[in-house]
Each structure stands twice: as structure tokens, then as C-alpha cells.
Amino acid sequence: MIDLFKRLTETATRRMDKMQGVPMDLLTRLTKEPLPFATFLGIKIVSAVPDKIVAEMTVRDDLCTRPAVVHGGAVMAFADTLGALGTIANLRDGGRTATIESKTNFISAAPVGSLIVGETTPLHRGRRTMVWQTRVTTADGKLVAVVTQTQLVAGGSEQRSVP
């Protein structure tokens, strides 16, 4: 687990694809070695740049409450994962991150079988903390939740590897 985290947090310029010997782009890096919990949730990263991560997740029955709508904890875990990935995309060499605060406003439900889309963007990217806001919508654009989280940034060199 620690080895996986270490590999994910290596910078795009230093991380080399072993087969081709060229730097991996951010989307490739984040999808090639997914976080185990993201795999469990069924999160699929659609696009990734340092200023925005977009992902999708299908609302499965085992992620629901009664009546068959997505559980708030599943929405929060989805958004938390995206905010963490956004922070990872902006870490300095050797940096690490952990969520230290999260706030969720639930707006509407997403029924079982629906596709939800998360888009996370930074509100603040500092040396010690980063704050990300994630909008979770249904595929047709109906707002499900807005999540704001603070990520602790620890370790790493003084130079940020990705702008």
C-alpha cells in the first residue's frame, strides 16, 4: 500500500514508463495504478490536469441506501478520492497528502444504475494545504452534491513538480 502511494505521488517528469522510457502524462499515471478504494468504488478517471480532475462512477446497488439511491458516504468517498488525486497531481517531489477536513452539501439523489460525474478544482494550492471543491452531478447535469475538502501536504522539495 505504501509502495503504491509512493509511486502515485512521483512527479510526471520523473515517473518514466518502463516500456517506452518517456514521461507519463497525468491521466495515464493516475489510471495506470489506481487507488485500491477507487477501484472498489468503480471510479473511472475521465480527464486529469493539475487544475481539474473529472471522473465517473456508476451507482451500484451495494453503494445505495433505501430507497435505491446513492448513499451519502459513497458520494463523499467519490469526492474525497478526486480531491486527493488533485492534490497528488500538484505535489512536490516526495510529497504526501491526507484529507484533514471535508464538508458536503447534499442537493439531490442519484438513483441506482445512474452515472454520477465528479469534477474537482482547486480553491487553494499552498505549500502545506490544498483546498479542493468537487461538484457531483448526474450524467444529465443534475447537481447531487458539492464537497469542499482540505488536504494536508507533507514532505517534498521546495519546487512544485507540476504547475
PDB file of C-alpha atoms in Angstrom:
ATOM      1  CA  MET A   1       0.000   0.000   0.000  1.00  0.00           C
ATOM      2  CA  ILE A   2       2.777   2.454   0.906  1.00  0.00           C
ATOM      3  CA  ASP A   3       4.656   1.477  -2.262  1.00  0.00           C
ATOM      4  CA  LEU A   4       1.551   2.184  -4.381  1.00  0.00           C
ATOM      5  CA  PHE A   5       1.115   5.617  -2.750  1.00  0.00           C
ATOM      6  CA  LYS A   6       4.796   6.387  -3.297  1.00  0.00           C
ATOM      7  CA  ARG A   7       4.523   5.504  -6.999  1.00  0.00           C
ATOM      8  CA  LEU A   8       1.366   7.604  -7.454  1.00  0.00           C
ATOM      9  CA  THR A   9       2.966  10.654  -5.868  1.00  0.00           C
ATOM     10  CA  GLU A  10       6.092  10.603  -8.036  1.00  0.00           C
ATOM     11  CA  THR A  11       6.099  13.537 -10.427  1.00  0.00           C
ATOM     12  CA  ALA A  12       5.114  13.227 -14.063  1.00  0.00           C
ATOM     13  CA  THR A  13       8.534  14.446 -15.170  1.00  0.00           C
ATOM     14  CA  ARG A  14      10.387  11.915 -13.037  1.00  0.00           C
ATOM     15  CA  ARG A  15       7.999   8.988 -13.495  1.00  0.00           C
ATOM     16  CA  MET A  16       9.046   7.052 -16.589  1.00  0.00           C
ATOM     17  CA  ASP A  17       7.081   4.409 -18.386  1.00  0.00           C
ATOM     18  CA  LYS A  18       9.297   1.349 -18.141  1.00  0.00           C
ATOM     19  CA  MET A  19       8.382   0.120 -21.620  1.00  0.00           C
ATOM     20  CA  GLN A  20       8.887   3.319 -23.616  1.00  0.00           C
ATOM     21  CA  GLY A  21      11.204   5.392 -21.409  1.00  0.00           C
ATOM     22  CA  VAL A  22       9.070   8.544 -21.750  1.00  0.00           C
ATOM     23  CA  PRO A  23       7.310  10.555 -19.035  1.00  0.00           C
ATOM     24  CA  MET A  24       3.700   9.553 -18.431  1.00  0.00           C
ATOM     25  CA  ASP A  25       1.000  12.183 -18.670  1.00  0.00           C
ATOM     26  CA  LEU A  26      -1.100  12.766 -15.565  1.00  0.00           C
ATOM     27  CA  LEU A  27      -4.171  10.844 -16.766  1.00  0.00           C
ATOM     28  CA  THR A  28      -2.058   7.812 -17.639  1.00  0.00           C
ATOM     29  CA  ARG A  29      -0.218   7.978 -14.319  1.00  0.00           C
ATOM     30  CA  LEU A  30      -3.426   8.162 -12.264  1.00  0.00           C
ATOM     31  CA  THR A  31      -5.222   5.423 -14.201  1.00  0.00           C
ATOM     32  CA  LYS A  32      -2.293   3.023 -14.582  1.00  0.00           C
ATOM     33  CA  GLU A  33      -2.003   2.430 -10.824  1.00  0.00           C
ATOM     34  CA  PRO A  34      -5.402   3.305  -9.317  1.00  0.00           C
ATOM     35  CA  LEU A  35      -6.003   3.700  -5.611  1.00  0.00           C
ATOM     36  CA  PRO A  36      -7.468   0.408  -4.282  1.00  0.00           C
ATOM     37  CA  PHE A  37     -10.548   2.083  -2.761  1.00  0.00           C
ATOM     38  CA  ALA A  38     -11.196   3.943  -6.023  1.00  0.00           C
ATOM     39  CA  THR A  39     -11.186   0.580  -7.790  1.00  0.00           C
ATOM     40  CA  PHE A  40     -13.658  -0.800  -5.232  1.00  0.00           C
ATOM     41  CA  LEU A  41     -15.981   2.176  -5.803  1.00  0.00           C
ATOM     42  CA  GLY A  42     -15.696   1.765  -9.580  1.00  0.00           C
ATOM     43  CA  ILE A  43     -14.276   5.239 -10.183  1.00  0.00           C
ATOM     44  CA  LYS A  44     -13.173   5.861 -13.762  1.00  0.00           C
ATOM     45  CA  ILE A  45     -10.988   8.932 -14.326  1.00  0.00           C
ATOM     46  CA  VAL A  46     -12.103  10.696 -17.497  1.00  0.00           C
ATOM     47  CA  SER A  47      -9.590  13.557 -17.610  1.00  0.00           C
ATOM     48  CA  ALA A  48      -6.790  14.834 -15.428  1.00  0.00           C
ATOM     49  CA  VAL A  49      -4.786  18.045 -15.461  1.00  0.00           C
ATOM     50  CA  PRO A  50      -3.303  19.820 -12.430  1.00  0.00           C
ATOM     51  CA  ASP A  51      -6.281  22.253 -12.313  1.00  0.00           C
ATOM     52  CA  LYS A  52      -9.106  19.743 -12.754  1.00  0.00           C
ATOM     53  CA  ILE A  53      -9.819  16.053 -12.304  1.00  0.00           C
ATOM     54  CA  VAL A  54     -13.012  14.622 -13.843  1.00  0.00           C
ATOM     55  CA  ALA A  55     -14.249  11.108 -13.074  1.00  0.00           C
ATOM     56  CA  GLU A  56     -17.361   8.955 -13.277  1.00  0.00           C
ATOM     57  CA  MET A  57     -18.905   6.337 -11.044  1.00  0.00           C
ATOM     58  CA  THR A  58     -21.943   4.140 -11.655  1.00  0.00           C
ATOM     59  CA  VAL A  59     -24.385   3.999  -8.741  1.00  0.00           C
ATOM     60  CA  ARG A  60     -24.450   0.288  -7.910  1.00  0.00           C
ATOM     61  CA  ASP A  61     -26.950  -1.368  -5.590  1.00  0.00           C
ATOM     62  CA  ASP A  62     -24.232  -2.019  -2.984  1.00  0.00           C
ATOM     63  CA  LEU A  63     -23.495   1.740  -2.865  1.00  0.00           C
ATOM     64  CA  CYS A  64     -27.135   2.632  -2.119  1.00  0.00           C
ATOM     65  CA  THR A  65     -29.417   3.273   0.789  1.00  0.00           C
ATOM     66  CA  ARG A  66     -33.225   2.854   0.833  1.00  0.00           C
ATOM     67  CA  PRO A  67     -34.966   3.729  -1.416  1.00  0.00           C
ATOM     68  CA  ALA A  68     -32.405   2.720  -4.032  1.00  0.00           C
ATOM     69  CA  VAL A  69     -30.387   5.957  -4.223  1.00  0.00           C
ATOM     70  CA  VAL A  70     -26.664   6.510  -3.755  1.00  0.00           C
ATOM     71  CA  HIS A  71     -25.579   6.576  -0.098  1.00  0.00           C
ATOM     72  CA  GLY A  72     -24.146   9.881   1.090  1.00  0.00           C
ATOM     73  CA  GLY A  73     -20.967   8.136   2.225  1.00  0.00           C
ATOM     74  CA  ALA A  74     -20.387   6.825  -1.295  1.00  0.00           C
ATOM     75  CA  VAL A  75     -20.769  10.371  -2.676  1.00  0.00           C
ATOM     76  CA  MET A  76     -18.336  11.680  -0.057  1.00  0.00           C
ATOM     77  CA  ALA A  77     -15.816   8.890  -0.758  1.00  0.00           C
ATOM     78  CA  PHE A  78     -16.055   9.590  -4.505  1.00  0.00           C
ATOM     79  CA  ALA A  79     -15.409  13.307  -3.989  1.00  0.00           C
ATOM     80  CA  ASP A  80     -12.664  12.703  -1.403  1.00  0.00           C
ATOM     81  CA  THR A  81     -10.843  10.462  -3.850  1.00  0.00           C
ATOM     82  CA  LEU A  82     -10.970  13.142  -6.559  1.00  0.00           C
ATOM     83  CA  GLY A  83      -9.691  15.851  -4.211  1.00  0.00           C
ATOM     84  CA  ALA A  84      -6.855  13.577  -3.119  1.00  0.00           C
ATOM     85  CA  LEU A  85      -5.950  12.867  -6.751  1.00  0.00           C
ATOM     86  CA  GLY A  86      -5.991  16.599  -7.489  1.00  0.00           C
ATOM     87  CA  THR A  87      -3.562  17.127  -4.636  1.00  0.00           C
ATOM     88  CA  ILE A  88      -1.356  14.240  -5.790  1.00  0.00           C
ATOM     89  CA  ALA A  89      -1.239  15.883  -9.222  1.00  0.00           C
ATOM     90  CA  ASN A  90       0.222  19.008  -7.608  1.00  0.00           C
ATOM     91  CA  LEU A  91       2.610  17.544  -5.030  1.00  0.00           C
ATOM     92  CA  ARG A  92       6.287  18.384  -4.897  1.00  0.00           C
ATOM     93  CA  ASP A  93       8.808  15.570  -5.367  1.00  0.00           C
ATOM     94  CA  GLY A  94       8.489  13.215  -2.397  1.00  0.00           C
ATOM     95  CA  GLY A  95       5.328  14.894  -1.085  1.00  0.00           C
ATOM     96  CA  ARG A  96       2.450  13.103   0.627  1.00  0.00           C
ATOM     97  CA  THR A  97      -1.153  14.041   1.358  1.00  0.00           C
ATOM     98  CA  ALA A  98      -4.069  13.211   3.627  1.00  0.00           C
ATOM     99  CA  THR A  99      -7.544  14.681   3.963  1.00  0.00           C
ATOM    100  CA  ILE A 100      -7.829  16.742   7.153  1.00  0.00           C
ATOM    101  CA  GLU A 101     -11.301  18.267   6.663  1.00  0.00           C
ATOM    102  CA  SER A 102     -14.301  17.707   4.432  1.00  0.00           C
ATOM    103  CA  LYS A 103     -17.735  19.311   4.137  1.00  0.00           C
ATOM    104  CA  THR A 104     -20.563  18.027   1.965  1.00  0.00           C
ATOM    105  CA  ASN A 105     -23.777  19.712   0.882  1.00  0.00           C
ATOM    106  CA  PHE A 106     -26.248  17.170  -0.490  1.00  0.00           C
ATOM    107  CA  ILE A 107     -28.597  18.658  -3.073  1.00  0.00           C
ATOM    108  CA  SER A 108     -30.445  15.760  -4.727  1.00  0.00           C
ATOM    109  CA  ALA A 109     -30.423  11.980  -5.037  1.00  0.00           C
ATOM    110  CA  ALA A 110     -28.933   9.780  -7.742  1.00  0.00           C
ATOM    111  CA  PRO A 111     -30.815   6.518  -8.313  1.00  0.00           C
ATOM    112  CA  VAL A 112     -29.273   3.080  -8.616  1.00  0.00           C
ATOM    113  CA  GLY A 113     -27.986   2.497 -12.143  1.00  0.00           C
ATOM    114  CA  SER A 114     -27.279   6.155 -12.814  1.00  0.00           C
ATOM    115  CA  LEU A 115     -23.871   7.525 -13.707  1.00  0.00           C
ATOM    116  CA  ILE A 116     -22.537  10.280 -11.474  1.00  0.00           C
ATOM    117  CA  VAL A 117     -19.800  12.644 -12.592  1.00  0.00           C
ATOM    118  CA  GLY A 118     -17.351  14.391 -10.281  1.00  0.00           C
ATOM    119  CA  GLU A 119     -15.350  17.452 -11.245  1.00  0.00           C
ATOM    120  CA  THR A 120     -12.813  18.730  -8.743  1.00  0.00           C
ATOM    121  CA  THR A 121     -10.993  22.050  -8.982  1.00  0.00           C
ATOM    122  CA  PRO A 122      -8.596  23.765  -6.585  1.00  0.00           C
ATOM    123  CA  LEU A 123      -9.679  26.673  -4.405  1.00  0.00           C
ATOM    124  CA  HIS A 124      -6.180  26.906  -2.880  1.00  0.00           C
ATOM    125  CA  ARG A 125      -2.893  25.155  -3.644  1.00  0.00           C
ATOM    126  CA  GLY A 126      -0.406  26.066  -0.958  1.00  0.00           C
ATOM    127  CA  ARG A 127       2.818  24.605   0.402  1.00  0.00           C
ATOM    128  CA  ARG A 128       1.147  22.994   3.459  1.00  0.00           C
ATOM    129  CA  THR A 129      -2.503  22.609   2.471  1.00  0.00           C
ATOM    130  CA  MET A 130      -4.641  22.410  -0.629  1.00  0.00           C
ATOM    131  CA  VAL A 131      -8.397  23.003  -0.759  1.00  0.00           C
ATOM    132  CA  TRP A 132     -10.472  21.316  -3.464  1.00  0.00           C
ATOM    133  CA  GLN A 133     -14.125  21.678  -4.394  1.00  0.00           C
ATOM    134  CA  THR A 134     -15.878  18.782  -6.085  1.00  0.00           C
ATOM    135  CA  ARG A 135     -19.223  19.114  -7.850  1.00  0.00           C
ATOM    136  CA  VAL A 136     -21.008  15.781  -8.172  1.00  0.00           C
ATOM    137  CA  THR A 137     -23.756  15.654 -10.809  1.00  0.00           C
ATOM    138  CA  THR A 138     -25.779  13.047 -12.633  1.00  0.00           C
ATOM    139  CA  ALA A 139     -24.756  12.428 -16.243  1.00  0.00           C
ATOM    140  CA  ASP A 140     -27.544  14.787 -17.374  1.00  0.00           C
ATOM    141  CA  GLY A 141     -26.166  17.616 -15.210  1.00  0.00           C
ATOM    142  CA  LYS A 142     -28.445  17.489 -12.144  1.00  0.00           C
ATOM    143  CA  LEU A 143     -26.445  18.598  -9.076  1.00  0.00           C
ATOM    144  CA  VAL A 144     -26.151  15.831  -6.454  1.00  0.00           C
ATOM    145  CA  ALA A 145     -23.622  17.341  -4.030  1.00  0.00           C
ATOM    146  CA  VAL A 146     -20.877  19.897  -3.532  1.00  0.00           C
ATOM    147  CA  VAL A 147     -17.894  18.794  -1.445  1.00  0.00           C
ATOM    148  CA  THR A 148     -15.116  21.048  -0.169  1.00  0.00           C
ATOM    149  CA  GLN A 149     -12.094  19.364   1.376  1.00  0.00           C
ATOM    150  CA  THR A 150      -8.747  20.372   2.785  1.00  0.00           C
ATOM    151  CA  GLN A 151      -5.733  18.207   2.073  1.00  0.00           C
ATOM    152  CA  LEU A 152      -2.614  18.307   4.239  1.00  0.00           C
ATOM    153  CA  VAL A 153       0.597  18.455   2.200  1.00  0.00           C
ATOM    154  CA  ALA A 154       3.645  16.920   3.885  1.00  0.00           C
ATOM    155  CA  GLY A 155       7.210  16.347   2.802  1.00  0.00           C
ATOM    156  CA  GLY A 156       8.606  17.091  -0.605  1.00  0.00           C
ATOM    157  CA  SER A 157      11.106  19.515  -2.034  1.00  0.00           C
ATOM    158  CA  GLU A 158      10.537  23.265  -2.290  1.00  0.00           C
ATOM    159  CA  GLN A 159       9.853  23.200  -6.024  1.00  0.00           C
ATOM    160  CA  ARG A 160       6.381  22.055  -7.104  1.00  0.00           C
ATOM    161  CA  SER A 161       6.798  19.490  -9.855  1.00  0.00           C
ATOM    162  CA  VAL A 162       3.590  20.245 -11.755  1.00  0.00           C
ATOM    163  CA  PRO A 163       2.327  23.820 -12.159  1.00  0.00           C
TER     164      PRO A 163
END
